[in-house]
Short mmCIF file of C-alpha atoms and ligand atoms in Angstrom, two decimals:
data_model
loop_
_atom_site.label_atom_id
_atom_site.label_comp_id
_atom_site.label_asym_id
_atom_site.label_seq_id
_atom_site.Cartn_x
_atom_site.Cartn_y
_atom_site.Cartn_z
CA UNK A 1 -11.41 -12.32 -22.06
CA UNK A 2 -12.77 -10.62 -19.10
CA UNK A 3 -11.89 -12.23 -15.96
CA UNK A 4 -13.15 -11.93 -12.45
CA UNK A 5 -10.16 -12.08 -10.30
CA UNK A 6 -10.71 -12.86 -6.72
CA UNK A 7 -7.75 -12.52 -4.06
CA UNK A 8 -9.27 -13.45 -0.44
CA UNK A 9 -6.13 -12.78 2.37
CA UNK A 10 -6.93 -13.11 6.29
CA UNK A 11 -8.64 -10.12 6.69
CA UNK A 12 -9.35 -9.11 3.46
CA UNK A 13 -10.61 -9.47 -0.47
CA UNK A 14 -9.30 -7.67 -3.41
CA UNK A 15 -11.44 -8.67 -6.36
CA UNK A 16 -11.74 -7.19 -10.01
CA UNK A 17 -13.25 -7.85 -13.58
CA UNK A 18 -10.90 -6.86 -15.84
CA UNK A 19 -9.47 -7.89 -19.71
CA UNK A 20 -6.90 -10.63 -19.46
CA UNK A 21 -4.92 -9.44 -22.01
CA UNK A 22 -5.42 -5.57 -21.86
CA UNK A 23 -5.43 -5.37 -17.96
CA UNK A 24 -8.48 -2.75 -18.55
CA UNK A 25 -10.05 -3.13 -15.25
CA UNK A 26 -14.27 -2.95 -15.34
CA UNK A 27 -14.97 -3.26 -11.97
CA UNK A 28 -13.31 -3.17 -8.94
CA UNK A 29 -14.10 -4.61 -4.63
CA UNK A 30 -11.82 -4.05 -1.81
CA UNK A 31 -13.21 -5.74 1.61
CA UNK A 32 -10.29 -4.73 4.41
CA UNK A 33 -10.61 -6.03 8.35
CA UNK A 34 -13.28 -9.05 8.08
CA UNK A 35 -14.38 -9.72 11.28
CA UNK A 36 -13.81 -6.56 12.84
CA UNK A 37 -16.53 -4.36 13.90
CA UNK A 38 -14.51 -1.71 11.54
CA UNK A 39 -14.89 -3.90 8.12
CA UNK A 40 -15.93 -1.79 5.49
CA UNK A 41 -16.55 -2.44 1.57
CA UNK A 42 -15.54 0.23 -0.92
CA UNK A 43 -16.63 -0.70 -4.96
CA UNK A 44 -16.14 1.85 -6.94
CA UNK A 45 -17.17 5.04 -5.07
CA UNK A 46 -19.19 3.95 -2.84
CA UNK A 47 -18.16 2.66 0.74
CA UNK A 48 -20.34 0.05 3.09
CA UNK A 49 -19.82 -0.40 6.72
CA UNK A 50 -20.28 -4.22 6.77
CA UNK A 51 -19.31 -4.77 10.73
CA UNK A 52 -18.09 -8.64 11.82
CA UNK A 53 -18.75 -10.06 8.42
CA UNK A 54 -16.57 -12.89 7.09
CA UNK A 55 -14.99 -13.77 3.50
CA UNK A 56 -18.06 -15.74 2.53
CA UNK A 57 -20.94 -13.02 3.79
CA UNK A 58 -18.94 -10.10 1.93
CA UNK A 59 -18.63 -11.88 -1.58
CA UNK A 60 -22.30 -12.88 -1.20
CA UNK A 61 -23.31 -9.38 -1.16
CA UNK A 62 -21.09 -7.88 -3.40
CA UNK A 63 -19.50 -10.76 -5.96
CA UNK A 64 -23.65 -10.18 -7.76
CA UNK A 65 -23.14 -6.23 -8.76
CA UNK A 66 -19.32 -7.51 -10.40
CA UNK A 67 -20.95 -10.12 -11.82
CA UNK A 68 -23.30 -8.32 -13.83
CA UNK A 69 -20.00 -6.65 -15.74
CA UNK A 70 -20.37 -10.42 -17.52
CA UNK A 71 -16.89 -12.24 -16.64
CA UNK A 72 -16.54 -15.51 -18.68
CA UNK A 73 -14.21 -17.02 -15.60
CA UNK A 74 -13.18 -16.32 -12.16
CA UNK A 75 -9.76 -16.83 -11.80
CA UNK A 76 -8.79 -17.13 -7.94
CA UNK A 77 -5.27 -16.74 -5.93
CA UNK A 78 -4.39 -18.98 -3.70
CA UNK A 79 -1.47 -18.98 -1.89
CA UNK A 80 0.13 -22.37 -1.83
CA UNK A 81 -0.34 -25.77 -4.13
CA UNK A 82 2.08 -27.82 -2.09
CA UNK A 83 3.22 -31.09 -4.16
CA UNK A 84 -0.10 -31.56 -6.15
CA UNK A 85 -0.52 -28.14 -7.95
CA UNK A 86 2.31 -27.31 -10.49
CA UNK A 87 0.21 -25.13 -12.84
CA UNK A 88 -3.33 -23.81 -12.84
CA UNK A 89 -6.19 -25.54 -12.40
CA UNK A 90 -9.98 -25.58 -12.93
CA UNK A 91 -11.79 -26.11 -9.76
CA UNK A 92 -13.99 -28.94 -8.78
CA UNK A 93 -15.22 -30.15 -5.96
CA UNK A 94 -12.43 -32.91 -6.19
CA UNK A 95 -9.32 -30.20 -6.46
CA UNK A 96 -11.52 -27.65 -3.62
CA UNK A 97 -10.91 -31.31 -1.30
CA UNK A 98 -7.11 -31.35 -2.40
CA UNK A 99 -6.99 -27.79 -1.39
CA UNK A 100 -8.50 -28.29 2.31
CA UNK A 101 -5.71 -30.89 2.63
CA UNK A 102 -3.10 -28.26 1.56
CA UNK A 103 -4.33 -25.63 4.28
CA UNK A 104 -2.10 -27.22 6.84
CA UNK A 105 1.16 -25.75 4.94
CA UNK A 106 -0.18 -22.25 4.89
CA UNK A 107 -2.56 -22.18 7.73
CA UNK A 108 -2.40 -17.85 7.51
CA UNK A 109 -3.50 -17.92 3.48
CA UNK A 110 -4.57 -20.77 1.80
CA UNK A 111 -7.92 -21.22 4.55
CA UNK A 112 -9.22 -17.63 3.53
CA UNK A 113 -8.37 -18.51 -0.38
CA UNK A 114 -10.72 -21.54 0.09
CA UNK A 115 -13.60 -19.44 1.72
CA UNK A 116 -13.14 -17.19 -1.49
CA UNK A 117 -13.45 -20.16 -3.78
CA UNK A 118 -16.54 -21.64 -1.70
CA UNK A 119 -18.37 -18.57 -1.73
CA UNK A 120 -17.87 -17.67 -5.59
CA UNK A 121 -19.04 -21.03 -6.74
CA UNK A 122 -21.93 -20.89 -5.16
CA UNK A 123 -22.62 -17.16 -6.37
CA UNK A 124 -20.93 -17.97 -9.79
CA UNK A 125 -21.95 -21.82 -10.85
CA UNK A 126 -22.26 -21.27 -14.20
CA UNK A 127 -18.87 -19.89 -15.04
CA UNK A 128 -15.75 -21.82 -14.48
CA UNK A 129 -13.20 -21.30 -11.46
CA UNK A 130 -9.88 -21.78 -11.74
CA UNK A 131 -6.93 -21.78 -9.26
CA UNK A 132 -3.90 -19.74 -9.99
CA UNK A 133 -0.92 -20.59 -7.49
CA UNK A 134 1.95 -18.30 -5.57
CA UNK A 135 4.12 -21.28 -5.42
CA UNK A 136 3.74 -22.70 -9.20
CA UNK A 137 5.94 -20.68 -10.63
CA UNK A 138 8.28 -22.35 -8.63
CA UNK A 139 8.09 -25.85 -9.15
CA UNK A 140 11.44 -25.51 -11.26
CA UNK A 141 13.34 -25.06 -8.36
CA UNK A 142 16.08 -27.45 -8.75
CA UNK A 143 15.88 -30.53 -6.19
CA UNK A 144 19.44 -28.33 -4.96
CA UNK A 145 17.14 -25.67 -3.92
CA UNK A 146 14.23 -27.47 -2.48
CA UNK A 147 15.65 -29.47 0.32
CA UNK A 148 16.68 -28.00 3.72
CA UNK A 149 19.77 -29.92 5.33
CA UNK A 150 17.05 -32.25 7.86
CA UNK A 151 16.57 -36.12 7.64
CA UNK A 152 15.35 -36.85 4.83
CA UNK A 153 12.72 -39.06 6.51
CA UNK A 154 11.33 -36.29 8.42
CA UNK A 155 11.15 -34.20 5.30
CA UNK A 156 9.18 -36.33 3.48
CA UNK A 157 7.33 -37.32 6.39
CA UNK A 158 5.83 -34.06 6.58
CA UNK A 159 6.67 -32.48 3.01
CA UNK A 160 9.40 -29.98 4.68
CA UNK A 161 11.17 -28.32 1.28
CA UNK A 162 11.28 -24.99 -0.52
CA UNK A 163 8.17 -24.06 -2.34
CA UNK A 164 8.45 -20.25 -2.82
CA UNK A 165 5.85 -17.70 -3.04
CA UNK A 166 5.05 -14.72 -4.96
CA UNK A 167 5.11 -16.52 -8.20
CA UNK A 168 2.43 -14.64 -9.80
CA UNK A 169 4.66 -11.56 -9.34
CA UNK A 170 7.88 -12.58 -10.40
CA UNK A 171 6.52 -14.58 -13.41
CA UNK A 172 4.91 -11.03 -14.38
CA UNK A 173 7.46 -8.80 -14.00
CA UNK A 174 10.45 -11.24 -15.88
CA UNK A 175 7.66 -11.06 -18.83
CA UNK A 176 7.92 -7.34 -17.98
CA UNK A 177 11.38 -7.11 -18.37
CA UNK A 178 12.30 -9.12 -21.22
CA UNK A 179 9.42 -7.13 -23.30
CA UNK A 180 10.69 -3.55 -22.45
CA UNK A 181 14.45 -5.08 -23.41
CA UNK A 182 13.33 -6.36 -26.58
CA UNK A 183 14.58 -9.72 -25.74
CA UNK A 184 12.97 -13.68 -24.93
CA UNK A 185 12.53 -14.28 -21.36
CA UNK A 186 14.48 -17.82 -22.57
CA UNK A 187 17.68 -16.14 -23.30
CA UNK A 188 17.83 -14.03 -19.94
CA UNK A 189 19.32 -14.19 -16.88
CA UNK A 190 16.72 -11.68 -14.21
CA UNK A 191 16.90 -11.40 -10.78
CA UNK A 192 13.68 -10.45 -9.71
CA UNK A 193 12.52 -8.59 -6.09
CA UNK A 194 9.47 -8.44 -4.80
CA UNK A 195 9.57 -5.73 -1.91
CA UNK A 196 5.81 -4.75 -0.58
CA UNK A 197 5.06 -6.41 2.66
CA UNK A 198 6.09 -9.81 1.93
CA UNK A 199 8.97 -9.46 0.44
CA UNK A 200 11.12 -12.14 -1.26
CA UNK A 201 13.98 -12.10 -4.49
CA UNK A 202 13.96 -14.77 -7.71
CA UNK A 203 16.62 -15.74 -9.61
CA UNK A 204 14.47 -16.60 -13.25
CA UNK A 205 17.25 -18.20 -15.28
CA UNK A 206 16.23 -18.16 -18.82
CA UNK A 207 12.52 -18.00 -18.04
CA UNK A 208 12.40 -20.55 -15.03
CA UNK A 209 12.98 -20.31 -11.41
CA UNK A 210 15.80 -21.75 -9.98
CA UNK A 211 16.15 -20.02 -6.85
CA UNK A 212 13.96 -17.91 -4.54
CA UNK A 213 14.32 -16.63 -0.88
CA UNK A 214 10.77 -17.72 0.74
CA UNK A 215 10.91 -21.47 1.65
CA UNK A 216 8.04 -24.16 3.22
CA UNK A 217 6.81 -20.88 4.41
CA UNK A 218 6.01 -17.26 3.69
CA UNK A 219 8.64 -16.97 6.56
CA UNK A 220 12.11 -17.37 5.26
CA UNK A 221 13.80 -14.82 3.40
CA UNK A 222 14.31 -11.00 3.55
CA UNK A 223 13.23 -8.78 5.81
CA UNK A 224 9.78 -8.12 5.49
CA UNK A 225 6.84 -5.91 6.96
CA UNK A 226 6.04 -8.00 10.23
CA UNK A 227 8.12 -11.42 8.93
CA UNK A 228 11.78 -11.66 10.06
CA UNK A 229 13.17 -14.05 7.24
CA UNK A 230 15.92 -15.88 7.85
CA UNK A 231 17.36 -15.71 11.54
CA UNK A 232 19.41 -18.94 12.98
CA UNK A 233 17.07 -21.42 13.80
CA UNK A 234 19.27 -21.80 16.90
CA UNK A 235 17.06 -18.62 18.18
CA UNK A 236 14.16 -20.40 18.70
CA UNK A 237 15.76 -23.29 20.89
CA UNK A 238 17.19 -20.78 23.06
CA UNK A 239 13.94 -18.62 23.01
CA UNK A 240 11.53 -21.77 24.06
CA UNK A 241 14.35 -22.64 26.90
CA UNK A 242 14.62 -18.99 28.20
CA UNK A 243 12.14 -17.17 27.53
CA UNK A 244 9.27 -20.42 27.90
CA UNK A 245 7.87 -19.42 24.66
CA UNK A 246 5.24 -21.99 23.36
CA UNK A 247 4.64 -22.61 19.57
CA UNK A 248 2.03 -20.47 19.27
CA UNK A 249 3.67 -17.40 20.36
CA UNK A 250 6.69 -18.34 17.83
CA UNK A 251 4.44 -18.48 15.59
CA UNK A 252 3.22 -14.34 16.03
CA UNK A 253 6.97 -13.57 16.75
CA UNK A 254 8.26 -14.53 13.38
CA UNK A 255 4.96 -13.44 11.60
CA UNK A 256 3.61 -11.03 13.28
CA UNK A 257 5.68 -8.92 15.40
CA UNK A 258 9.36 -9.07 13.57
CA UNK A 259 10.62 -7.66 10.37
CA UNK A 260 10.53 -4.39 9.81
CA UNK A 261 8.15 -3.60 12.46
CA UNK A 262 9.95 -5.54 14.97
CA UNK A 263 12.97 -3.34 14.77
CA UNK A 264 11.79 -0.11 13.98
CA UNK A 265 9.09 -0.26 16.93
CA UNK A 266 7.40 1.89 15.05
CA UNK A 267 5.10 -0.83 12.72
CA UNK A 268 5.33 -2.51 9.18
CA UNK A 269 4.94 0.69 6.97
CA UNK A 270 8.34 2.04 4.99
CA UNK A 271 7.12 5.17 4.14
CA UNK A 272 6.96 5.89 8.25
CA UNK A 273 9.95 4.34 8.43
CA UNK A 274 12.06 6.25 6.43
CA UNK A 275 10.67 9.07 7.64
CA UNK A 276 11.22 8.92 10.51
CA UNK A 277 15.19 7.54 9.73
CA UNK A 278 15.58 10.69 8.06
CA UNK A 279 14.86 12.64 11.63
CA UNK A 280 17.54 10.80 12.76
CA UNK A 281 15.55 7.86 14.57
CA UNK A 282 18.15 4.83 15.25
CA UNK A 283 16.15 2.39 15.03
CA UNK A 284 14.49 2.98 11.94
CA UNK A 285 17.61 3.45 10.24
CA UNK A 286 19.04 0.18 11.30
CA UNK A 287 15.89 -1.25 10.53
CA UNK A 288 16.53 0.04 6.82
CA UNK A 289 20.08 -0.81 6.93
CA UNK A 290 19.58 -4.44 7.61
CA UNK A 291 16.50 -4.97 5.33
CA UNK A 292 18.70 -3.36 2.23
CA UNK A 293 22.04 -5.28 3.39
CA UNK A 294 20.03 -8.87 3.35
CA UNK A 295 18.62 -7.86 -0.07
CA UNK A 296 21.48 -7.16 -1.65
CA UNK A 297 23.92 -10.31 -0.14
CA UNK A 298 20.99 -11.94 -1.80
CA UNK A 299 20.94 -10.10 -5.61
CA UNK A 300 24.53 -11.02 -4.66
CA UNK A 301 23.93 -14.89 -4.31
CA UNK A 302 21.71 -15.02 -6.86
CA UNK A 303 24.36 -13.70 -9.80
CA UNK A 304 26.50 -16.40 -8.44
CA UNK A 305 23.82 -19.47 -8.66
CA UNK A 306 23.09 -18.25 -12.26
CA UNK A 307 26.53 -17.73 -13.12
CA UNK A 308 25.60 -14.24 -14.66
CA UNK A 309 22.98 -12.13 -14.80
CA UNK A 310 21.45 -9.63 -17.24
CA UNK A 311 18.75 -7.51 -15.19
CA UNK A 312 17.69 -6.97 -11.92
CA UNK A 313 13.72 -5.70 -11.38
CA UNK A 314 12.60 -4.49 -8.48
CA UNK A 315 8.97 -4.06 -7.86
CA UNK A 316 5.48 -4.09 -5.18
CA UNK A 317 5.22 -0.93 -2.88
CA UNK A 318 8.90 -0.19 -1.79
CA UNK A 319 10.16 -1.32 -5.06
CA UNK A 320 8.47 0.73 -7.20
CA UNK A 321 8.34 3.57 -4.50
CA UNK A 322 11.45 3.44 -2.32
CA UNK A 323 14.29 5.76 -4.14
CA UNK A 324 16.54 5.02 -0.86
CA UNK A 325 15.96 1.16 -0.72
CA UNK A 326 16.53 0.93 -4.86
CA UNK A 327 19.83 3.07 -4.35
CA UNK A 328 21.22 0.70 -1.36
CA UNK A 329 20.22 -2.63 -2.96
CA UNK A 330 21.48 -1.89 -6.43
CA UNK A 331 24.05 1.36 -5.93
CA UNK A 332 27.46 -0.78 -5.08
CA UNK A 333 26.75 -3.42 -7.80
CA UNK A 334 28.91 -2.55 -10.39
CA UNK A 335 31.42 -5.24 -9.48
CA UNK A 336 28.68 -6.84 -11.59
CA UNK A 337 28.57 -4.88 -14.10
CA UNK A 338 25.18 -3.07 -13.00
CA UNK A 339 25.65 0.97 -12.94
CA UNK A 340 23.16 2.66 -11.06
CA UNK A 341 21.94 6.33 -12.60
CA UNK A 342 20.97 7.95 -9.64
CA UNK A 343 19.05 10.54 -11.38
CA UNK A 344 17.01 8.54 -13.20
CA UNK A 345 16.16 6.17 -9.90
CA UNK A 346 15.24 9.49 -8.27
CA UNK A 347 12.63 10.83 -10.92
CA UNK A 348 11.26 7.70 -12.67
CA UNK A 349 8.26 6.72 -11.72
CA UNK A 350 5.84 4.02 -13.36
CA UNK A 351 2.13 3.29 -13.14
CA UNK A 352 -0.35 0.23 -14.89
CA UNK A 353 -0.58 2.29 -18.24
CA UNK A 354 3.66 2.95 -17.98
CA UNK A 355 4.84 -0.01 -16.08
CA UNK A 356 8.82 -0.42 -16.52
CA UNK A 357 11.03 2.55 -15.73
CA UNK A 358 15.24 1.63 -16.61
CA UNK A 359 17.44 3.41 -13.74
CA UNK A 360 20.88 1.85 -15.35
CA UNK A 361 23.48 4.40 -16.79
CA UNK A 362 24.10 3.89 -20.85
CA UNK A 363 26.97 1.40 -20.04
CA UNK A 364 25.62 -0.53 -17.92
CA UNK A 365 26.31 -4.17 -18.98
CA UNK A 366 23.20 -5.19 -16.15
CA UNK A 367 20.21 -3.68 -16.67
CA UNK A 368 18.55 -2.03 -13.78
CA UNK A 369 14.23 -1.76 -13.76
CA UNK A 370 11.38 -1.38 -11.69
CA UNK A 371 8.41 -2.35 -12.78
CA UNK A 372 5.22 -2.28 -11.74
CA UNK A 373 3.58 -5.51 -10.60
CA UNK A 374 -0.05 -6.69 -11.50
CA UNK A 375 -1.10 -9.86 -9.46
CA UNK A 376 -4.94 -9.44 -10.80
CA UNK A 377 -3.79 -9.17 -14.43
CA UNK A 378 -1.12 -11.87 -13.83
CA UNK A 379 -4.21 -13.94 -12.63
CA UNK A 380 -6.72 -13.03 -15.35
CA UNK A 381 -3.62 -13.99 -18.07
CA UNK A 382 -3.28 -17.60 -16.50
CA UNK A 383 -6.88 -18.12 -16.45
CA UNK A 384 -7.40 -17.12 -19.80
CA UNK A 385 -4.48 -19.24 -21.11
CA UNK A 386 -5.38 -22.13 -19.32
CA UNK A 387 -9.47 -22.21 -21.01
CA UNK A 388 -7.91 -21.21 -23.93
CA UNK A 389 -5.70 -24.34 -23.73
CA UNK A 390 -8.48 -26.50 -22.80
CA UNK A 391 -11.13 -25.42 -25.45
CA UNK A 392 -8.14 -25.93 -27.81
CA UNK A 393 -7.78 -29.61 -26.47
CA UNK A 394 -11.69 -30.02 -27.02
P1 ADP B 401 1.37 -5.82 -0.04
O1 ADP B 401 2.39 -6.90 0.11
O2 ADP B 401 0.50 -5.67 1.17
O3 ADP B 401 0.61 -5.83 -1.35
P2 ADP B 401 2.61 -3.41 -1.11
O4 ADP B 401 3.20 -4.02 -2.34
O5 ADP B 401 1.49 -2.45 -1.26
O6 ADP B 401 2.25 -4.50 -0.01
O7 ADP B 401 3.81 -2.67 -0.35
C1 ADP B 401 3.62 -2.05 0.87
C2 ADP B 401 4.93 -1.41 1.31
O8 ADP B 401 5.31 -0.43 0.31
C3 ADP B 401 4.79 -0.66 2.62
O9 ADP B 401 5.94 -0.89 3.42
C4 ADP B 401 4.79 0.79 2.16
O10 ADP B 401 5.27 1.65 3.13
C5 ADP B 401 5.72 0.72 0.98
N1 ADP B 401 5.61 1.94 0.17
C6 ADP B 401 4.55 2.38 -0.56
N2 ADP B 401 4.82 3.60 -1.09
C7 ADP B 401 6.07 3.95 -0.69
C8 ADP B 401 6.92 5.09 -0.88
N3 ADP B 401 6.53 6.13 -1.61
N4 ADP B 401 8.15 5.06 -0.32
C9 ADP B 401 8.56 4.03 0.44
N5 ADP B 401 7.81 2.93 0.67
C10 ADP B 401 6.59 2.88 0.13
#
């Protein structure tokens, strides 16, 4: 079926017509810095200069030329479904209500995912809409996993558990992984890692998730681009007492100003980073040292909540990309039975038409993969499935 896919973040919209079960892509829009005087469109070849415009001006002008590819459905990513939204789900103006009341939880994503949804209704009324969730896949999470050690009054009060993000990736690439081993996703143990700039590990025990590193928020975790993950919440006591820091400058600490570019000093982007470690620069080479030491104490963690575990996939920008970060997370594993080959993590490389490459030696009991991720095909499967499912119930 072919699928418009729409992915609106803060500044910017990623949207594509492609075959849900191919991947084939037909069309393709990327929007970056909305409501900057720099914001440009690029589809296909050509570029626009569209200066201050928002999520809802750019998809007015541009959602028409995708649409004339002829999608049957516009599947649409938003970032968190909170309590109400285990699974997709077609959107009315009912469920677009529910998802105002969810913006509160993930006050950086879910508002821009709505002004996506708004917009393509009203350019799109005839087709139907459906919401495809980070968190979803992550409903599973035992109730051991979801609660954080607060009163449980308070918790409920204001929903504080683990909800997990990235779901659309690590669903995708466990599917990945138990297809290139010739095996069911139900009789595997994966450990899945999601390193672009969010960045956060799944522990998918025979096809569900039972563990994951982001929390309530986007925040917790590894070490990611701008995000610190976890640090002891003791920090921020001591940082509103001495340094006076109100909530709202937390708030860009943690997101915006931690993580990798927070101790580099040199911004968010690994490929700078590293090389810029490899001149010798301190800073970036702690900053790699602590992000690959956090990643693997929690590959670690995760083999011991499953009891076992069969592969290990790592995948998004610096997992499909970063040689050095693959060969620290997964090179002192064999205590687990995973063997690295070091030659074959050095020269595989894997693209949409070629997307798993295997860097474990021939006896290693774990098997080692990245593989590359596909949120928009993810999407487009999960919207297809889910009209397929209801014209079968009809
Ligand atoms: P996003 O979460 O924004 O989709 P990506 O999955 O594209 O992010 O990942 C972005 C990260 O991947 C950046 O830190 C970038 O530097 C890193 N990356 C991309 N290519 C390479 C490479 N060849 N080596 C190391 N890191 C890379």
């Amino acid at each position: 079926m072919k699928v418009l896919v729409i992915n609106c973040g803060s500044s910017s919209v990623k949207a594509a017509v492609l075959d849900s079960e191919t991947g084939e892509r037909y069309a393709e829009l990327r929007v970056e810095r909305l409501g900057t005087r720099e914001c440009v469109a690029r589809d296909g070849t050509e570029q626009h200069s569209i200066p201050e415009y928002d999520h809802g001006r750019a998809l007015a002008e541009f959602l028409p030329k995708l649409a004339k590819v002829g999608p049957l459905a516009v599947g649409h990513r938003v970032v968190h479904g909170g309590e109400c939204f285990s699974t997709p789900v077609q959107i009315d103006d009912l469920v677009e209500d529910q998802l105002e009341a969810l913006s509160p939880l993930a006050p950086l994503h879910n508002p821009a995912n709505l002004a996506g949804i708004r917009a393509a209704r009203q350019c799109l009324p005839d087709i139907p809409h459906i919401a495809v969730f980070d968190t979803a896949f992550h409903s599973t999470l035992p109730r051991r996993a979801q609660y954080y050690a607060l009163p449980q009054e308070l918790s409920d009060k204001h929903g504080l558990r683990r909800y997990g993000f990235h779901g659309t990736s690590h669903s995708w690439v466990a599917e990945r992984a138990a297809q290139f081993l010739g095996d069911e996703l139900a009789r595997l143990r994966v450990i899945t890692c999601h390193l672009g700039n969010g960045a956060s590990v799944c522990a998918v025990e025979y096809g569900r998730s039972v563990e994951t590193s982001m929390g309530m928020t986007p925040v917790e975790g590894l070490v990611m681009g701008t995000r610190s993950g976890d640090i002891d919440p003791g920090i921020l006591i001591e940082l509103m007492r001495k340094e006076g820091l109100s909530v709202d400058e937390l708030d860009v600490l943690l997101n915006k100003n931690s993580g990798l570019a927070g101790l580099s000093g040199v911004g968010r982007d690994m490929r700078d980073i590293e090389e810029r470690a490899a001149q010798g620069d301190d800073k970036c080479r702690m900053a790699i040292a602590v992000s690959a030491h956090r990643l693997r104490k929690y590959i670690g963690a995760y083999a011991a909540v499953m009891g076992g575990v069969d592969a290990i996939v790592f995948t998004a920008g610096i997992g499909e990309n970063s040689v050095a970060m693959r060969h620290r997370a997964a090179g002192r594993l064999s205590f687990l039975g995973a063997h690295l080959d070091e030659e074959a993590n050095r020269n595989a490389k894997v693209s949409r038409s070629n997307p798993v490459a295997e860097i474990s030696a021939p006896h290693s009991r774990v098997r080692l993969l990245f593989i590359a991720t596909d949120d928009a095909h993810s999407i487009s499967s999960s919207t297809a499935a889910l009209l397929g499912r209801d014209a079968i119930a009809k």
